[in-house]
Amino acid sequence: MGFLLKVKRAKFALDKARRWMWKGRGNATNSRKHHWLVEQKLLHFVDAFHQYVMDRVYHSAWRELCEGMAVAGSLDEVIEVHEAYLLSIQRQCFVVPDKLWALIASRINSILGLALDFYSIQQTLSSSGAASAMKARCEMEVERIEKQFDDCIAFLLRVLSLKLNVGNFPHLADLVTRINYNHFYMSDNGNLMTATGSEIVTSRLGKTFG
């Protein structure tokens, strides 16, 4: 539940940041466009991961729990079904004591933290009293956020793809598809895009902000 709240908080923060940015949409500077593109990358990941948790993990696991409870014939069986339910959602959300899962969770938590950092920056810029020095510092922070996000995405896709190559993990395959929709970050043969994050996103999404 704590993990789910982190995801929902990041989603709420990015949605609110977008509303602030939308108010200043008339100022179509390169800096403003860059902020929109970074926000799009963060929001796509957070939305995709939120849908994965709610649809793929919780909904499917809850249905299995209900089916198991319906056929349970004793209190021990009820407890066993419930424990299997908890373990299932914990594993699929990467919150079990496993080294590999902990590495994946650390990158996911990093991206959720970057979403909150981006929210704080937009909150600062939305105030009319933001000085030029503060704006310059915010630009540096946005660059940092984008670089760390790109690093985290590259790590996640590499690790998840390697895991899929050595076993059958439908939930991981679903997560990779959601994150890497239309092979945005990684090609079909497993090669990461060599261009920088800004170049990739600008080439694919830039027309939206023309």
PDB file of C-alpha atoms in Angstrom:
ATOM      1  CA  MET A   1       0.000   0.000   0.000  1.00  0.00           C
ATOM      2  CA  GLY A   2       2.870   2.341   0.783  1.00  0.00           C
ATOM      3  CA  PHE A   3       4.392   1.634  -2.619  1.00  0.00           C
ATOM      4  CA  LEU A   4       1.074   2.269  -4.378  1.00  0.00           C
ATOM      5  CA  LEU A   5       0.747   5.610  -2.574  1.00  0.00           C
ATOM      6  CA  LYS A   6       4.199   6.609  -3.876  1.00  0.00           C
ATOM      7  CA  VAL A   7       3.090   5.874  -7.431  1.00  0.00           C
ATOM      8  CA  LYS A   8      -0.179   7.772  -7.023  1.00  0.00           C
ATOM      9  CA  ARG A   9       1.614  10.728  -5.420  1.00  0.00           C
ATOM     10  CA  ALA A  10       4.018  10.979  -8.365  1.00  0.00           C
ATOM     11  CA  LYS A  11       1.086  10.801 -10.809  1.00  0.00           C
ATOM     12  CA  PHE A  12      -0.794  13.523  -8.918  1.00  0.00           C
ATOM     13  CA  ALA A  13       2.308  15.743  -8.818  1.00  0.00           C
ATOM     14  CA  LEU A  14       2.920  15.477 -12.565  1.00  0.00           C
ATOM     15  CA  ASP A  15      -0.744  16.127 -13.361  1.00  0.00           C
ATOM     16  CA  LYS A  16      -0.624  19.270 -11.233  1.00  0.00           C
ATOM     17  CA  ALA A  17       2.685  20.385 -12.773  1.00  0.00           C
ATOM     18  CA  ARG A  18       1.109  20.024 -16.202  1.00  0.00           C
ATOM     19  CA  ARG A  19      -1.725  22.369 -15.212  1.00  0.00           C
ATOM     20  CA  TRP A  20       0.828  25.001 -14.143  1.00  0.00           C
ATOM     21  CA  MET A  21       2.749  24.549 -17.398  1.00  0.00           C
ATOM     22  CA  TRP A  22      -0.441  24.765 -19.443  1.00  0.00           C
ATOM     23  CA  LYS A  23      -1.128  28.235 -18.056  1.00  0.00           C
ATOM     24  CA  GLY A  24       2.164  29.430 -19.544  1.00  0.00           C
ATOM     25  CA  ARG A  25       1.762  27.641 -22.876  1.00  0.00           C
ATOM     26  CA  GLY A  26       1.812  30.960 -24.778  1.00  0.00           C
ATOM     27  CA  ASN A  27       5.516  31.323 -23.956  1.00  0.00           C
ATOM     28  CA  ALA A  28       6.844  28.842 -26.558  1.00  0.00           C
ATOM     29  CA  THR A  29      10.571  29.195 -25.850  1.00  0.00           C
ATOM     30  CA  ASN A  30      13.039  26.350 -26.361  1.00  0.00           C
ATOM     31  CA  SER A  31      13.331  26.070 -22.599  1.00  0.00           C
ATOM     32  CA  ARG A  32       9.568  25.748 -22.214  1.00  0.00           C
ATOM     33  CA  LYS A  33       9.413  23.094 -24.948  1.00  0.00           C
ATOM     34  CA  HIS A  34      12.178  21.149 -23.221  1.00  0.00           C
ATOM     35  CA  HIS A  35      10.201  21.215 -19.973  1.00  0.00           C
ATOM     36  CA  TRP A  36       7.148  19.838 -21.793  1.00  0.00           C
ATOM     37  CA  LEU A  37       9.190  17.016 -23.317  1.00  0.00           C
ATOM     38  CA  VAL A  38      10.752  16.033 -19.998  1.00  0.00           C
ATOM     39  CA  GLU A  39       7.330  16.127 -18.367  1.00  0.00           C
ATOM     40  CA  GLN A  40       5.962  13.884 -21.140  1.00  0.00           C
ATOM     41  CA  LYS A  41       8.652  11.267 -20.533  1.00  0.00           C
ATOM     42  CA  LEU A  42       8.082  11.272 -16.780  1.00  0.00           C
ATOM     43  CA  LEU A  43       4.309  11.195 -17.133  1.00  0.00           C
ATOM     44  CA  HIS A  44       4.383   8.371 -19.675  1.00  0.00           C
ATOM     45  CA  PHE A  45       6.425   6.178 -17.333  1.00  0.00           C
ATOM     46  CA  VAL A  46       4.396   6.988 -14.225  1.00  0.00           C
ATOM     47  CA  ASP A  47       1.071   6.510 -16.037  1.00  0.00           C
ATOM     48  CA  ALA A  48       2.238   3.252 -17.621  1.00  0.00           C
ATOM     49  CA  PHE A  49       3.543   1.902 -14.328  1.00  0.00           C
ATOM     50  CA  HIS A  50       0.400   3.002 -12.462  1.00  0.00           C
ATOM     51  CA  GLN A  51      -1.769   1.163 -15.003  1.00  0.00           C
ATOM     52  CA  TYR A  52       0.473  -1.895 -14.719  1.00  0.00           C
ATOM     53  CA  VAL A  53       0.093  -1.957 -10.932  1.00  0.00           C
ATOM     54  CA  MET A  54      -3.654  -1.380 -10.956  1.00  0.00           C
ATOM     55  CA  ASP A  55      -4.636  -3.545 -13.952  1.00  0.00           C
ATOM     56  CA  ARG A  56      -1.996  -6.226 -14.349  1.00  0.00           C
ATOM     57  CA  VAL A  57      -1.096  -6.710 -10.677  1.00  0.00           C
ATOM     58  CA  TYR A  58      -3.944  -5.797  -8.335  1.00  0.00           C
ATOM     59  CA  HIS A  59      -6.911  -6.612 -10.556  1.00  0.00           C
ATOM     60  CA  SER A  60      -5.537  -9.991 -11.686  1.00  0.00           C
ATOM     61  CA  ALA A  61      -4.335 -10.959  -8.212  1.00  0.00           C
ATOM     62  CA  TRP A  62      -7.655  -9.958  -6.628  1.00  0.00           C
ATOM     63  CA  ARG A  63      -9.561 -12.132  -9.090  1.00  0.00           C
ATOM     64  CA  GLU A  64      -7.288 -15.087  -8.258  1.00  0.00           C
ATOM     65  CA  LEU A  65      -7.784 -14.393  -4.542  1.00  0.00           C
ATOM     66  CA  CYS A  66     -11.574 -14.462  -4.903  1.00  0.00           C
ATOM     67  CA  GLU A  67     -11.421 -17.719  -6.864  1.00  0.00           C
ATOM     68  CA  GLY A  68      -9.149 -19.282  -4.253  1.00  0.00           C
ATOM     69  CA  MET A  69     -11.358 -18.142  -1.382  1.00  0.00           C
ATOM     70  CA  ALA A  70     -14.420 -19.623  -3.080  1.00  0.00           C
ATOM     71  CA  VAL A  71     -12.934 -23.127  -3.095  1.00  0.00           C
ATOM     72  CA  ALA A  72     -11.116 -22.929   0.261  1.00  0.00           C
ATOM     73  CA  GLY A  73     -12.485 -25.587   2.608  1.00  0.00           C
ATOM     74  CA  SER A  74     -10.801 -24.596   5.860  1.00  0.00           C
ATOM     75  CA  LEU A  75      -9.281 -21.651   7.701  1.00  0.00           C
ATOM     76  CA  ASP A  76      -5.793 -22.918   6.883  1.00  0.00           C
ATOM     77  CA  GLU A  77      -6.619 -22.918   3.186  1.00  0.00           C
ATOM     78  CA  VAL A  78      -8.025 -19.392   3.455  1.00  0.00           C
ATOM     79  CA  ILE A  79      -4.780 -18.230   5.104  1.00  0.00           C
ATOM     80  CA  GLU A  80      -2.722 -20.016   2.437  1.00  0.00           C
ATOM     81  CA  VAL A  81      -4.685 -18.381  -0.395  1.00  0.00           C
ATOM     82  CA  HIS A  82      -4.324 -14.944   1.203  1.00  0.00           C
ATOM     83  CA  GLU A  83      -0.585 -15.354   1.742  1.00  0.00           C
ATOM     84  CA  ALA A  84      -0.180 -16.420  -1.899  1.00  0.00           C
ATOM     85  CA  TYR A  85      -2.099 -13.279  -2.919  1.00  0.00           C
ATOM     86  CA  LEU A  86       0.172 -11.011  -0.888  1.00  0.00           C
ATOM     87  CA  LEU A  87       3.331 -12.668  -2.201  1.00  0.00           C
ATOM     88  CA  SER A  88       2.080 -12.380  -5.779  1.00  0.00           C
ATOM     89  CA  ILE A  89       1.426  -8.633  -5.647  1.00  0.00           C
ATOM     90  CA  GLN A  90       4.648  -7.980  -3.719  1.00  0.00           C
ATOM     91  CA  ARG A  91       6.750  -9.831  -6.290  1.00  0.00           C
ATOM     92  CA  GLN A  92       5.075  -8.119  -9.230  1.00  0.00           C
ATOM     93  CA  CYS A  93       5.582  -4.728  -7.567  1.00  0.00           C
ATOM     94  CA  PHE A  94       9.243  -5.567  -6.800  1.00  0.00           C
ATOM     95  CA  VAL A  95       8.895  -5.136  -3.033  1.00  0.00           C
ATOM     96  CA  VAL A  96      10.200  -8.547  -1.969  1.00  0.00           C
ATOM     97  CA  PRO A  97      13.641  -9.201  -0.402  1.00  0.00           C
ATOM     98  CA  ASP A  98      15.361 -10.200  -3.647  1.00  0.00           C
ATOM     99  CA  LYS A  99      18.591  -8.601  -4.929  1.00  0.00           C
ATOM    100  CA  LEU A 100      17.491  -8.256  -8.536  1.00  0.00           C
ATOM    101  CA  TRP A 101      14.020  -7.070  -7.599  1.00  0.00           C
ATOM    102  CA  ALA A 102      15.604  -4.542  -5.204  1.00  0.00           C
ATOM    103  CA  LEU A 103      17.723  -3.124  -8.050  1.00  0.00           C
ATOM    104  CA  ILE A 104      14.639  -2.742 -10.233  1.00  0.00           C
ATOM    105  CA  ALA A 105      12.676  -1.176  -7.370  1.00  0.00           C
ATOM    106  CA  SER A 106      15.478   1.306  -6.684  1.00  0.00           C
ATOM    107  CA  ARG A 107      15.295   2.644 -10.262  1.00  0.00           C
ATOM    108  CA  ILE A 108      11.500   2.827 -10.166  1.00  0.00           C
ATOM    109  CA  ASN A 109      11.631   4.709  -6.871  1.00  0.00           C
ATOM    110  CA  SER A 110      14.276   7.016  -8.360  1.00  0.00           C
ATOM    111  CA  ILE A 111      11.944   7.925 -11.233  1.00  0.00           C
ATOM    112  CA  LEU A 112       9.071   8.522  -8.804  1.00  0.00           C
ATOM    113  CA  GLY A 113      11.399  10.840  -6.882  1.00  0.00           C
ATOM    114  CA  LEU A 114      12.356  12.654 -10.101  1.00  0.00           C
ATOM    115  CA  ALA A 115       8.665  13.278 -10.750  1.00  0.00           C
ATOM    116  CA  LEU A 116       8.410  15.036  -7.390  1.00  0.00           C
ATOM    117  CA  ASP A 117      11.571  17.035  -8.156  1.00  0.00           C
ATOM    118  CA  PHE A 118      10.050  18.163 -11.447  1.00  0.00           C
ATOM    119  CA  TYR A 119       6.875  19.156  -9.624  1.00  0.00           C
ATOM    120  CA  SER A 120       8.900  21.331  -7.207  1.00  0.00           C
ATOM    121  CA  ILE A 121      10.664  23.037 -10.117  1.00  0.00           C
ATOM    122  CA  GLN A 122       7.399  23.868 -11.875  1.00  0.00           C
ATOM    123  CA  GLN A 123       5.960  25.128  -8.605  1.00  0.00           C
ATOM    124  CA  THR A 124       8.906  27.505  -8.298  1.00  0.00           C
ATOM    125  CA  LEU A 125       8.670  28.679 -11.920  1.00  0.00           C
ATOM    126  CA  SER A 126       4.907  29.200 -11.685  1.00  0.00           C
ATOM    127  CA  SER A 127       5.407  31.841  -9.002  1.00  0.00           C
ATOM    128  CA  SER A 128       5.646  35.317 -10.514  1.00  0.00           C
ATOM    129  CA  GLY A 129       8.558  36.198  -8.256  1.00  0.00           C
ATOM    130  CA  ALA A 130      11.031  33.641  -9.628  1.00  0.00           C
ATOM    131  CA  ALA A 131      14.325  35.484 -10.155  1.00  0.00           C
ATOM    132  CA  SER A 132      16.607  34.942 -13.156  1.00  0.00           C
ATOM    133  CA  ALA A 133      19.202  33.122 -11.014  1.00  0.00           C
ATOM    134  CA  MET A 134      16.487  30.815  -9.720  1.00  0.00           C
ATOM    135  CA  LYS A 135      15.234  30.156 -13.255  1.00  0.00           C
ATOM    136  CA  ALA A 136      18.768  29.275 -14.362  1.00  0.00           C
ATOM    137  CA  ARG A 137      19.084  26.874 -11.443  1.00  0.00           C
ATOM    138  CA  CYS A 138      15.753  25.296 -12.378  1.00  0.00           C
ATOM    139  CA  GLU A 139      17.011  24.746 -15.927  1.00  0.00           C
ATOM    140  CA  MET A 140      20.037  22.904 -14.568  1.00  0.00           C
ATOM    141  CA  GLU A 141      17.760  20.781 -12.403  1.00  0.00           C
ATOM    142  CA  VAL A 142      15.577  19.856 -15.377  1.00  0.00           C
ATOM    143  CA  GLU A 143      18.710  18.739 -17.253  1.00  0.00           C
ATOM    144  CA  ARG A 144      19.701  16.627 -14.242  1.00  0.00           C
ATOM    145  CA  ILE A 145      16.237  15.093 -14.009  1.00  0.00           C
ATOM    146  CA  GLU A 146      16.228  14.156 -17.684  1.00  0.00           C
ATOM    147  CA  LYS A 147      19.686  12.575 -17.550  1.00  0.00           C
ATOM    148  CA  GLN A 148      18.867  10.533 -14.453  1.00  0.00           C
ATOM    149  CA  PHE A 149      15.547   9.482 -15.971  1.00  0.00           C
ATOM    150  CA  ASP A 150      17.241   8.294 -19.178  1.00  0.00           C
ATOM    151  CA  ASP A 151      19.805   6.347 -17.145  1.00  0.00           C
ATOM    152  CA  CYS A 152      17.078   4.681 -15.077  1.00  0.00           C
ATOM    153  CA  ILE A 153      15.014   3.764 -18.145  1.00  0.00           C
ATOM    154  CA  ALA A 154      18.043   2.274 -19.888  1.00  0.00           C
ATOM    155  CA  PHE A 155      18.884   0.202 -16.807  1.00  0.00           C
ATOM    156  CA  LEU A 156      15.305  -1.004 -16.342  1.00  0.00           C
ATOM    157  CA  LEU A 157      14.861  -2.076 -19.946  1.00  0.00           C
ATOM    158  CA  ARG A 158      18.219  -3.863 -20.027  1.00  0.00           C
ATOM    159  CA  VAL A 159      17.562  -5.783 -16.807  1.00  0.00           C
ATOM    160  CA  LEU A 160      13.944  -6.625 -17.598  1.00  0.00           C
ATOM    161  CA  SER A 161      14.828  -7.749 -21.117  1.00  0.00           C
ATOM    162  CA  LEU A 162      17.629  -9.981 -19.820  1.00  0.00           C
ATOM    163  CA  LYS A 163      15.204 -11.489 -17.312  1.00  0.00           C
ATOM    164  CA  LEU A 164      12.710 -12.217 -20.087  1.00  0.00           C
ATOM    165  CA  ASN A 165      15.426 -13.974 -22.084  1.00  0.00           C
ATOM    166  CA  VAL A 166      15.970 -16.590 -19.365  1.00  0.00           C
ATOM    167  CA  GLY A 167      12.404 -17.396 -18.379  1.00  0.00           C
ATOM    168  CA  ASN A 168       8.684 -16.877 -18.853  1.00  0.00           C
ATOM    169  CA  PHE A 169       7.500 -13.822 -16.908  1.00  0.00           C
ATOM    170  CA  PRO A 170       4.253 -12.514 -18.464  1.00  0.00           C
ATOM    171  CA  HIS A 171       3.951  -9.635 -15.991  1.00  0.00           C
ATOM    172  CA  LEU A 172       7.465  -8.401 -16.842  1.00  0.00           C
ATOM    173  CA  ALA A 173       6.749  -8.673 -20.567  1.00  0.00           C
ATOM    174  CA  ASP A 174       3.614  -6.595 -20.041  1.00  0.00           C
ATOM    175  CA  LEU A 175       5.551  -3.957 -18.091  1.00  0.00           C
ATOM    176  CA  VAL A 176       8.255  -3.698 -20.768  1.00  0.00           C
ATOM    177  CA  THR A 177       5.587  -3.280 -23.455  1.00  0.00           C
ATOM    178  CA  ARG A 178       3.943  -0.482 -21.478  1.00  0.00           C
ATOM    179  CA  ILE A 179       7.210   1.375 -20.812  1.00  0.00           C
ATOM    180  CA  ASN A 180       8.731   0.800 -24.242  1.00  0.00           C
ATOM    181  CA  TYR A 181       5.539   1.403 -26.204  1.00  0.00           C
ATOM    182  CA  ASN A 182       6.144   1.317 -29.976  1.00  0.00           C
ATOM    183  CA  HIS A 183       9.813   0.538 -29.187  1.00  0.00           C
ATOM    184  CA  PHE A 184      10.362   4.153 -28.152  1.00  0.00           C
ATOM    185  CA  TYR A 185      13.468   3.491 -26.033  1.00  0.00           C
ATOM    186  CA  MET A 186      14.599   0.050 -27.224  1.00  0.00           C
ATOM    187  CA  SER A 187      14.357  -1.569 -30.646  1.00  0.00           C
ATOM    188  CA  ASP A 188      12.681  -4.913 -31.266  1.00  0.00           C
ATOM    189  CA  ASN A 189      16.060  -6.677 -31.282  1.00  0.00           C
ATOM    190  CA  GLY A 190      17.007  -5.265 -27.873  1.00  0.00           C
ATOM    191  CA  ASN A 191      19.220  -2.334 -28.878  1.00  0.00           C
ATOM    192  CA  LEU A 192      18.838   0.863 -26.893  1.00  0.00           C
ATOM    193  CA  MET A 193      18.604   4.105 -28.827  1.00  0.00           C
ATOM    194  CA  THR A 194      22.062   5.657 -29.126  1.00  0.00           C
ATOM    195  CA  ALA A 195      20.887   9.257 -29.307  1.00  0.00           C
ATOM    196  CA  THR A 196      20.431  11.298 -26.172  1.00  0.00           C
ATOM    197  CA  GLY A 197      17.042  11.380 -24.532  1.00  0.00           C
ATOM    198  CA  SER A 198      16.394  14.945 -25.686  1.00  0.00           C
ATOM    199  CA  GLU A 199      17.222  14.129 -29.308  1.00  0.00           C
ATOM    200  CA  ILE A 200      15.000  11.036 -29.354  1.00  0.00           C
ATOM    201  CA  VAL A 201      12.005  12.734 -27.785  1.00  0.00           C
ATOM    202  CA  THR A 202      12.404  15.924 -29.804  1.00  0.00           C
ATOM    203  CA  SER A 203      12.482  13.982 -33.078  1.00  0.00           C
ATOM    204  CA  ARG A 204       9.383  11.959 -32.167  1.00  0.00           C
ATOM    205  CA  LEU A 205       7.291  14.390 -30.169  1.00  0.00           C
ATOM    206  CA  GLY A 206       8.556  17.804 -31.208  1.00  0.00           C
ATOM    207  CA  LYS A 207       5.872  18.287 -33.848  1.00  0.00           C
ATOM    208  CA  THR A 208       3.279  18.234 -31.078  1.00  0.00           C
ATOM    209  CA  PHE A 209       4.632  21.509 -29.743  1.00  0.00           C
ATOM    210  CA  GLY A 210       5.239  23.180 -33.082  1.00  0.00           C
TER     211      GLY A 210
END
